[in-house]
Structure formats: C-alpha cells, structure tokens
Tab-separated table of C-alpha atoms in Angstrom:
chain	number	residue	atom	x	y	z
A	1	MET	CA	-6.907	-7.380	-44.508
A	2	ASN	CA	-6.272	-9.732	-47.432
A	3	PRO	CA	-7.019	-13.495	-47.347
A	4	PHE	CA	-4.104	-15.683	-46.289
A	5	HIS	CA	-3.205	-19.320	-45.709
A	6	TYR	CA	-2.520	-20.420	-42.131
A	7	THR	CA	-0.209	-23.224	-40.964
A	8	LYS	CA	0.939	-24.284	-37.499
A	9	PRO	CA	4.058	-26.484	-37.828
A	10	ASP	CA	5.308	-28.844	-35.124
A	11	SER	CA	9.053	-28.274	-35.557
A	12	VAL	CA	11.544	-25.560	-36.423
A	13	GLN	CA	12.573	-27.544	-39.509
A	14	ASP	CA	8.977	-27.707	-40.765
A	15	ALA	CA	8.514	-23.980	-40.096
A	16	VAL	CA	11.522	-22.862	-42.130
A	17	HIS	CA	10.662	-25.190	-45.006
A	18	LEU	CA	7.231	-23.558	-45.227
A	19	ALA	CA	8.698	-20.035	-45.278
A	20	GLY	CA	9.282	-17.832	-48.302
A	21	PRO	CA	8.986	-14.265	-49.626
A	22	ALA	CA	5.167	-14.218	-49.332
A	23	SER	CA	5.020	-15.724	-45.831
A	24	ARG	CA	5.454	-14.376	-42.305
A	25	PHE	CA	6.105	-16.130	-39.023
A	26	ILE	CA	3.646	-15.145	-36.300
A	27	ALA	CA	3.958	-15.534	-32.531
A	28	GLY	CA	2.367	-12.842	-30.333
A	29	GLY	CA	1.491	-10.801	-33.415
A	30	THR	CA	1.567	-7.507	-31.536
A	31	ASN	CA	3.137	-5.666	-34.494
A	32	LEU	CA	2.377	-7.939	-37.451
A	33	LEU	CA	-1.396	-7.956	-36.942
A	34	ASP	CA	-1.479	-4.159	-36.801
A	35	LEU	CA	0.442	-4.021	-40.075
A	36	MET	CA	-1.946	-6.503	-41.677
A	37	LYS	CA	-5.048	-4.655	-40.510
A	38	GLU	CA	-3.711	-1.429	-42.023
A	39	ASN	CA	-2.797	-3.215	-45.297
A	40	ILE	CA	0.835	-2.291	-44.812
A	41	THR	CA	1.881	-5.946	-44.864
A	42	ARG	CA	-0.119	-8.451	-46.917
A	43	PRO	CA	1.330	-11.927	-46.399
A	44	GLN	CA	-0.177	-14.792	-48.362
A	45	HIS	CA	0.821	-17.323	-45.699
A	46	LEU	CA	1.026	-17.037	-41.908
A	47	ILE	CA	3.194	-19.626	-40.166
A	48	ASP	CA	2.173	-19.898	-36.504
A	49	ILE	CA	5.266	-20.805	-34.478
A	50	THR	CA	3.643	-20.735	-31.030
A	51	GLY	CA	3.768	-24.529	-30.797
A	52	LEU	CA	7.551	-24.727	-31.210
A	53	PRO	CA	9.819	-25.559	-28.228
A	54	LEU	CA	11.399	-22.110	-27.950
A	55	ARG	CA	10.178	-20.918	-24.539
A	56	GLU	CA	13.100	-21.659	-22.228
A	57	VAL	CA	15.809	-19.519	-20.648
A	58	THR	CA	18.869	-21.698	-20.057
A	59	GLU	CA	22.417	-21.131	-18.874
A	60	THR	CA	25.253	-21.568	-21.371
A	61	ALA	CA	28.589	-23.256	-20.791
A	62	SER	CA	30.328	-19.879	-21.056
A	63	GLY	CA	28.312	-18.393	-18.210
A	64	GLY	CA	25.740	-16.528	-20.277
A	65	LEU	CA	22.066	-17.192	-20.997
A	66	MET	CA	20.200	-18.586	-24.003
A	67	ILE	CA	16.745	-17.040	-24.380
A	68	GLY	CA	14.238	-18.906	-26.525
A	69	ALA	CA	12.587	-16.824	-29.238
A	70	LEU	CA	9.100	-17.453	-27.815
A	71	VAL	CA	9.865	-16.306	-24.266
A	72	SER	CA	7.404	-13.487	-23.639
A	73	ASN	CA	8.670	-10.020	-22.840
A	74	ALA	CA	6.927	-10.184	-19.462
A	75	ASP	CA	8.460	-13.526	-18.522
A	76	LEU	CA	11.888	-12.352	-19.629
A	77	ALA	CA	11.776	-9.071	-17.729
A	78	TRP	CA	10.828	-10.824	-14.481
A	79	HIS	CA	13.017	-13.895	-14.911
A	80	PRO	CA	15.232	-14.238	-11.786
A	81	LEU	CA	18.442	-14.721	-13.779
A	82	ILE	CA	17.710	-11.672	-15.944
A	83	GLU	CA	16.909	-9.505	-12.938
A	84	GLN	CA	20.045	-10.680	-11.142
A	85	ARG	CA	22.612	-10.747	-13.946
A	86	TYR	CA	21.180	-8.415	-16.628
A	87	PRO	CA	19.125	-5.717	-14.877
A	88	LEU	CA	19.714	-3.418	-17.873
A	89	LEU	CA	17.639	-5.760	-20.048
A	90	SER	CA	14.882	-6.146	-17.482
A	91	GLN	CA	14.630	-2.394	-17.059
A	92	ALA	CA	14.496	-1.779	-20.813
A	93	ILE	CA	11.734	-4.325	-21.384
A	94	LEU	CA	9.607	-2.886	-18.586
A	95	ALA	CA	9.992	0.583	-20.120
A	96	GLY	CA	8.284	-0.619	-23.295
A	97	ALA	CA	4.654	-1.041	-24.336
A	98	SER	CA	2.071	-2.046	-21.690
A	99	PRO	CA	1.683	-5.059	-19.391
A	100	GLN	CA	-0.883	-6.576	-21.748
A	101	LEU	CA	1.418	-6.279	-24.757
A	102	ARG	CA	4.439	-7.548	-22.828
A	103	ASN	CA	2.414	-10.655	-21.929
A	104	MET	CA	1.887	-11.366	-25.640
A	105	ALA	CA	5.052	-10.062	-27.290
A	106	SER	CA	7.875	-12.541	-27.853
A	107	THR	CA	11.635	-12.143	-27.696
A	108	GLY	CA	12.092	-12.936	-31.384
A	109	GLY	CA	9.165	-10.765	-32.412
A	110	ASN	CA	10.575	-7.799	-30.520
A	111	LEU	CA	13.652	-7.915	-32.759
A	112	LEU	CA	11.441	-7.926	-35.864
A	113	GLN	CA	9.318	-4.864	-35.134
A	114	ARG	CA	9.076	-2.596	-38.145
A	115	THR	CA	10.501	0.889	-37.761
A	116	ARG	CA	8.033	3.536	-36.645
A	117	CYS	CA	6.988	6.326	-38.986
A	118	TYR	CA	3.649	8.071	-39.517
A	119	TYR	CA	4.032	7.761	-43.273
A	120	PHE	CA	5.006	4.076	-43.271
A	121	TYR	CA	1.825	3.279	-41.346
A	122	ASP	CA	-0.381	5.320	-43.707
A	123	ALA	CA	-1.069	3.322	-46.875
A	124	GLY	CA	-2.476	6.437	-48.525
A	125	VAL	CA	0.900	8.201	-48.852
A	126	PRO	CA	4.199	7.240	-50.518
A	127	CYS	CA	6.871	5.451	-48.507
A	128	ASN	CA	10.142	3.913	-49.645
A	129	LYS	CA	9.854	1.251	-46.938
A	130	ARG	CA	6.548	0.022	-48.376
A	131	GLU	CA	7.197	0.758	-52.047
A	132	PRO	CA	10.885	1.323	-52.856
A	133	GLY	CA	11.374	4.352	-55.065
A	134	SER	CA	8.062	6.011	-54.176
A	135	GLY	CA	9.639	8.672	-51.951
A	136	CYS	CA	10.081	9.649	-48.303
A	137	PRO	CA	7.560	12.342	-47.321
A	138	ALA	CA	8.904	12.363	-43.760
A	139	ARG	CA	12.030	14.216	-44.855
A	140	GLU	CA	10.018	17.350	-45.659
A	141	GLY	CA	6.916	16.571	-43.608
A	142	LEU	CA	6.218	15.998	-39.934
A	143	ASN	CA	9.477	14.478	-38.690
A	144	ARG	CA	9.550	15.154	-34.960
A	145	ILE	CA	10.017	11.473	-34.026
A	146	HIS	CA	12.455	10.634	-36.803
A	147	ALA	CA	16.150	9.801	-37.024
A	148	ILE	CA	19.055	12.135	-36.379
A	149	LEU	CA	21.763	9.504	-36.959
A	150	GLY	CA	22.440	7.016	-39.726
A	151	ALA	CA	19.532	8.090	-41.936
A	152	SER	CA	19.592	8.274	-45.725
A	153	ALA	CA	17.847	10.148	-48.499
A	154	GLN	CA	15.544	7.126	-48.764
A	155	CYS	CA	14.398	6.818	-45.140
A	156	VAL	CA	14.543	8.610	-41.786
A	157	ALA	CA	12.461	6.171	-39.711
A	158	THR	CA	13.554	5.006	-36.259
A	159	HIS	CA	13.640	1.581	-34.658
A	160	PRO	CA	10.986	1.322	-31.905
A	161	SER	CA	12.280	-1.357	-29.521
A	162	ASP	CA	13.477	-0.690	-25.991
A	163	MET	CA	14.628	-4.267	-25.482
A	164	CYS	CA	16.869	-4.128	-28.549
A	165	VAL	CA	18.741	-1.092	-27.232
A	166	ALA	CA	19.712	-3.055	-24.131
A	167	LEU	CA	20.583	-6.147	-26.191
A	168	ALA	CA	22.847	-3.983	-28.359
A	169	ALA	CA	24.701	-2.671	-25.298
A	170	LEU	CA	25.024	-6.207	-23.914
A	171	GLU	CA	26.393	-7.470	-27.262
A	172	ALA	CA	23.854	-10.256	-27.600
A	173	VAL	CA	24.016	-12.832	-30.389
A	174	VAL	CA	20.985	-13.832	-32.466
A	175	HIS	CA	20.576	-17.521	-33.350
A	176	VAL	CA	18.612	-18.229	-36.539
A	177	GLN	CA	17.609	-21.317	-38.506
A	178	GLY	CA	16.928	-21.523	-42.231
A	179	ARG	CA	16.644	-24.213	-44.869
A	180	GLU	CA	20.422	-24.105	-45.330
A	181	GLY	CA	21.044	-24.661	-41.634
A	182	ALA	CA	21.699	-22.647	-38.468
A	183	ARG	CA	23.840	-19.527	-38.091
A	184	THR	CA	24.491	-16.756	-35.583
A	185	ILE	CA	24.388	-12.996	-36.133
A	186	GLU	CA	26.106	-10.483	-33.871
A	187	PHE	CA	23.478	-8.088	-32.568
A	188	ALA	CA	25.332	-5.085	-33.979
A	189	ASP	CA	24.904	-6.598	-37.443
A	190	PHE	CA	21.330	-7.857	-37.133
A	191	HIS	CA	19.469	-4.607	-37.895
A	192	ARG	CA	20.293	-2.485	-40.939
A	193	LEU	CA	20.653	1.207	-41.597
A	194	PRO	CA	18.307	2.262	-44.415
A	195	GLY	CA	20.840	3.165	-47.107
A	196	ASP	CA	19.308	2.573	-50.536
A	197	ALA	CA	17.186	-0.374	-49.356
A	198	PRO	CA	15.010	0.926	-46.501
A	199	GLU	CA	12.470	-1.848	-47.064
A	200	ARG	CA	14.900	-4.244	-45.349
A	201	ASP	CA	15.052	-3.783	-41.584
A	202	ASN	CA	17.342	-6.713	-40.782
A	203	GLN	CA	19.698	-9.330	-42.213
A	204	LEU	CA	17.346	-12.331	-42.165
A	205	ALA	CA	16.672	-14.306	-45.330
A	206	ASP	CA	13.035	-15.020	-46.197
A	207	ASP	CA	13.222	-18.567	-44.823
A	208	GLU	CA	15.134	-17.794	-41.621
A	209	LEU	CA	13.540	-17.995	-38.191
A	210	ILE	CA	14.969	-16.530	-34.982
A	211	THR	CA	15.292	-19.419	-32.534
A	212	ALA	CA	17.117	-17.763	-29.618
A	213	VAL	CA	19.002	-14.739	-28.352
A	214	GLU	CA	22.222	-15.436	-26.473
A	215	LEU	CA	23.562	-13.153	-23.765
A	216	PRO	CA	27.297	-13.219	-22.945
A	217	ALA	CA	28.440	-13.719	-19.377
A	218	ALA	CA	29.180	-10.022	-18.810
A	219	GLY	CA	25.907	-8.486	-17.681
A	220	PHE	CA	27.242	-5.313	-16.020
A	221	SER	CA	24.878	-6.050	-13.150
A	222	ALA	CA	26.507	-3.610	-10.711
A	223	HIS	CA	26.648	-0.552	-12.960
A	224	SER	CA	23.964	-0.231	-15.623
A	225	HIS	CA	21.001	1.979	-16.353
A	226	TYR	CA	18.291	2.275	-19.018
A	227	LEU	CA	16.853	5.743	-19.494
A	228	LYS	CA	13.848	6.374	-21.736
A	229	ILE	CA	12.626	9.869	-22.616
A	230	ARG	CA	9.118	9.939	-24.098
A	231	ASP	CA	6.118	12.210	-24.455
A	232	ARG	CA	4.087	10.480	-21.756
A	233	ALA	CA	4.897	8.173	-18.880
A	234	SER	CA	3.422	4.976	-20.326
A	235	TYR	CA	2.836	3.285	-23.668
A	236	ALA	CA	4.879	5.655	-25.795
A	237	PHE	CA	7.880	5.072	-28.012
A	238	ALA	CA	11.151	6.703	-27.044
A	239	LEU	CA	12.077	10.106	-28.369
A	240	VAL	CA	15.523	9.197	-27.059
A	241	SER	CA	16.636	6.253	-24.946
A	242	VAL	CA	20.036	5.271	-23.568
A	243	ALA	CA	21.355	1.906	-22.385
A	244	ALA	CA	24.514	2.520	-20.361
A	245	ALA	CA	26.667	-0.235	-18.874
A	246	LEU	CA	29.976	0.239	-17.082
A	247	ASP	CA	32.630	-1.920	-15.470
A	248	MET	CA	34.122	0.268	-12.753
A	249	ASN	CA	37.548	0.150	-11.112
A	250	GLY	CA	36.804	2.438	-8.204
A	251	PRO	CA	36.186	5.893	-9.748
A	252	ILE	CA	37.728	4.840	-13.090
A	253	ILE	CA	35.841	3.287	-15.985
A	254	GLY	CA	37.260	-0.098	-16.934
A	255	GLU	CA	34.853	-0.883	-19.793
A	256	ALA	CA	31.874	0.974	-21.239
A	257	ARG	CA	28.879	0.059	-23.357
A	258	LEU	CA	26.536	2.713	-24.654
A	259	ALA	CA	23.568	2.311	-27.008
A	260	LEU	CA	20.937	4.834	-28.097
A	261	GLY	CA	17.334	4.263	-29.112
A	262	GLY	CA	14.843	6.547	-30.823
A	263	VAL	CA	17.526	8.223	-32.927
A	264	ALA	CA	18.254	5.835	-35.814
A	265	HIS	CA	16.963	2.992	-37.973
A	266	LYS	CA	18.660	0.572	-35.521
A	267	PRO	CA	20.027	0.741	-31.968
A	268	TRP	CA	22.976	3.131	-32.251
A	269	ARG	CA	26.453	2.374	-30.898
A	270	ASP	CA	29.918	3.781	-31.496
A	271	LYS	CA	32.624	1.430	-30.274
A	272	GLY	CA	35.210	4.176	-30.683
A	273	VAL	CA	33.439	6.280	-28.081
A	274	GLU	CA	33.164	3.277	-25.776
A	275	ALA	CA	36.873	2.566	-26.118
A	276	TRP	CA	37.657	6.220	-25.385
A	277	LEU	CA	35.709	6.001	-22.108
A	278	ALA	CA	37.883	3.144	-20.834
A	279	GLY	CA	40.435	4.461	-18.327
A	280	LYS	CA	38.637	7.780	-17.853
A	281	PRO	CA	37.225	9.021	-14.545
A	282	ALA	CA	33.470	8.694	-14.144
A	283	SER	CA	32.800	12.434	-14.178
A	284	LEU	CA	30.346	14.811	-15.789
A	285	GLU	CA	33.167	16.157	-17.950
A	286	THR	CA	33.971	12.673	-19.224
A	287	PHE	CA	30.346	11.846	-19.913
A	288	SER	CA	29.723	15.169	-21.672
A	289	ALA	CA	32.720	14.601	-23.938
A	290	ALA	CA	31.434	11.112	-24.741
A	291	ALA	CA	28.027	12.550	-25.623
A	292	ASP	CA	29.650	15.130	-27.887
A	293	ALA	CA	31.540	12.405	-29.711
A	294	LEU	CA	28.553	10.096	-30.035
A	295	LEU	CA	26.369	12.843	-31.514
A	296	LYS	CA	28.942	14.638	-33.665
A	297	ASP	CA	27.451	13.263	-36.911
A	298	ALA	CA	23.833	13.992	-35.996
A	299	LYS	CA	21.804	15.482	-38.869
A	300	PRO	CA	18.490	16.700	-37.484
A	301	LEU	CA	15.481	17.509	-39.646
A	302	GLU	CA	13.151	20.496	-39.427
A	303	HIS	CA	11.153	19.312	-36.420
A	304	ASN	CA	13.549	17.093	-34.449
A	305	ALA	CA	16.622	19.236	-33.776
A	306	PHE	CA	15.640	19.097	-30.092
A	307	LYS	CA	16.664	15.430	-30.095
A	308	VAL	CA	20.352	16.321	-30.307
A	309	GLN	CA	20.369	18.241	-27.028
A	310	LEU	CA	17.914	15.792	-25.476
A	311	ALA	CA	20.183	12.876	-26.368
A	312	HIS	CA	23.235	14.732	-25.047
A	313	ARG	CA	21.620	15.244	-21.657
A	314	ALA	CA	20.207	11.712	-21.586
A	315	ILE	CA	23.639	10.183	-22.251
A	316	ILE	CA	25.193	12.129	-19.361
A	317	ARG	CA	22.358	11.174	-17.012
A	318	ALA	CA	22.360	7.482	-17.968
A	319	LEU	CA	26.133	7.184	-17.605
A	320	SER	CA	26.060	9.018	-14.291
A	321	ASP	CA	23.340	6.741	-12.946
A	322	ALA	CA	25.166	3.642	-14.203
A	323	ALA	CA	28.409	4.749	-12.540
A	324	GLN	CA	26.544	5.125	-9.254
A	325	GLY	CA	24.993	1.665	-9.606
A	326	GLY	CA	21.633	3.092	-10.570
A	327	HIS	CA	20.104	0.129	-12.382
A	328	ALA	CA	17.206	-0.336	-9.979
C-alpha cells in the first residue's frame, strides 16, 4: 500500500473541493481498502466522508424515498419503509456479502464497487481496466464468472453488486454533487458498458460525490422477487441474478421490470422486453419468451456458456415467483 494523505471534511462542499483525479472518497471502505492493499488502486489522497450528514432515509413529496449515501446496507435492508414498500431492494441487499460487511458498506459505496475479475485483482498480469491498452487475458483465460452480455474486446468483467440490480429494476435516481453543482443521473445511465474505455465503471467526474439515491413511488411491493444463483449459499458473488418486479391486473401483467446481475459490466435491462411483457398473461410460456428475447444477444466465452441457460431458467423462476407475490 502506497503512502497517502488523509482528510476528513465537515461538509459536502468541502469534500468535493478536495477531490480530484488522484483522490478517492472513503466511507465503509469494504472494496476500496482491498484494492489499495493489493496495489490495484493507489490514491494519493483519501477523503473520509463518514462525518457528512448523509445517513437519513426520508420520504419525498412524490411518494418515494431519498436514501442518504452513508446509510449502511444493513440499516437500509431492515428499514421499515424499505421492507414495506420496496421488498425487492431489501431482499437483494440481504443476498449480498455477509452481515459484517453489510454493517460497514454504504449505499453510495455499493454503487462504486469495481467490477469483479480475477485478472483485474492480480497486479502481476495485464488488465485493460488497470492499464488501458495492456490487454484482457480473461477473454482467452479462465472466464467462468465473466460477462455474456454487453462485453467488448477490451473487457469482459461483470458488475458485482446485488443491490444495484434491484435499484436498476426500480429505476432509482442517483443524486451527486460536484464543484460545478448538483445533478441527478438515471440509474440506467450511471454505470457504463466497457466499450473502449473499460477503466471507467461509471459516469461520475473526479470531483463528484454521491449524496443520495432516490426511489420512485412505485415499489412493486406486491409482486417482486430477487433471485441469486451462486456457487455457495453465502458470501459469494452472483453467477446470475434476477430482479423481477410486476404490476398485475389479475392474471395479466400490467407493467414489468426485469434486471440481470452477474452477466454484464452493469446491471442489465432491456426496456423492449419489459414493454413486450405488458398485457401478456403471467405464464411459463410468456416468461420463457421474455428470457429468449433478453438473452438473444448473449456471447458466451469458453468457460461460461452455462450462464446462458442458467440465466434463462433464473428469469422464468424469478418472474413466476414475482407473479405469485413471492417477494418474501
């Protein structure tokens, strides 16, 4: 770990004015400290934001919720309003990490997790995410956990968060503050596909700090389900995960939201497939056709072709459980 300067500002304005290309904000540090210890990330300046007033969950005028960036994953998952109105989010958070990590990890930090890849976390091998232009050994190497959708010649890593898959399905909005002022980013636009710049995981500028995540009023509380398929029952990243949320009119789907995790560089949605589901009966045939459409552009690698069929089955199961009110 390289030497670094440490500052703990008293306000959001002070924090963003301290930020720059060589700095990192730190809250729980559950991902950043690992990256620093492995010399993957070498910030010259750590800006400790744990003293900022960003720990509240409040109701919005439109009927949604505003979640402060420093609300811990544990507090968020068990918050009464989240459990009641957004059980999909609670379920996704509790599927991730361990109780100890959820106690430390923050809402904003969860969004900023770096994508998971054996080669990215090994400083002894090339990686386009660490050193653009150095190569992507995962494409020809061990790629069992890697992307089947939205990848590029430069990177096939996958986004690790469970919480973000649910936030994508719920169409959350990210509130950020920088030196130029505040702005909002639709969740679908927050994370990036790798393209030719895999070193950039999201759309934040170097000086921008996540201050809150806003949930819209529609929480799909009656018909939602988060399904995570992993190698072991606890503390493992998803091979495939599905956040399914439905608004039902009897046996007919009124509105559908569907997001996948473990398959791409960001939570994966296809609004065309969601629109197609509207007005269809909640049947296995409908859900299978939706899975076919959502996975039609999948491009598996040598060791992860199983993910296509796994995702297909997971989509059908998650939608079926959501239709039956299976969020518990």
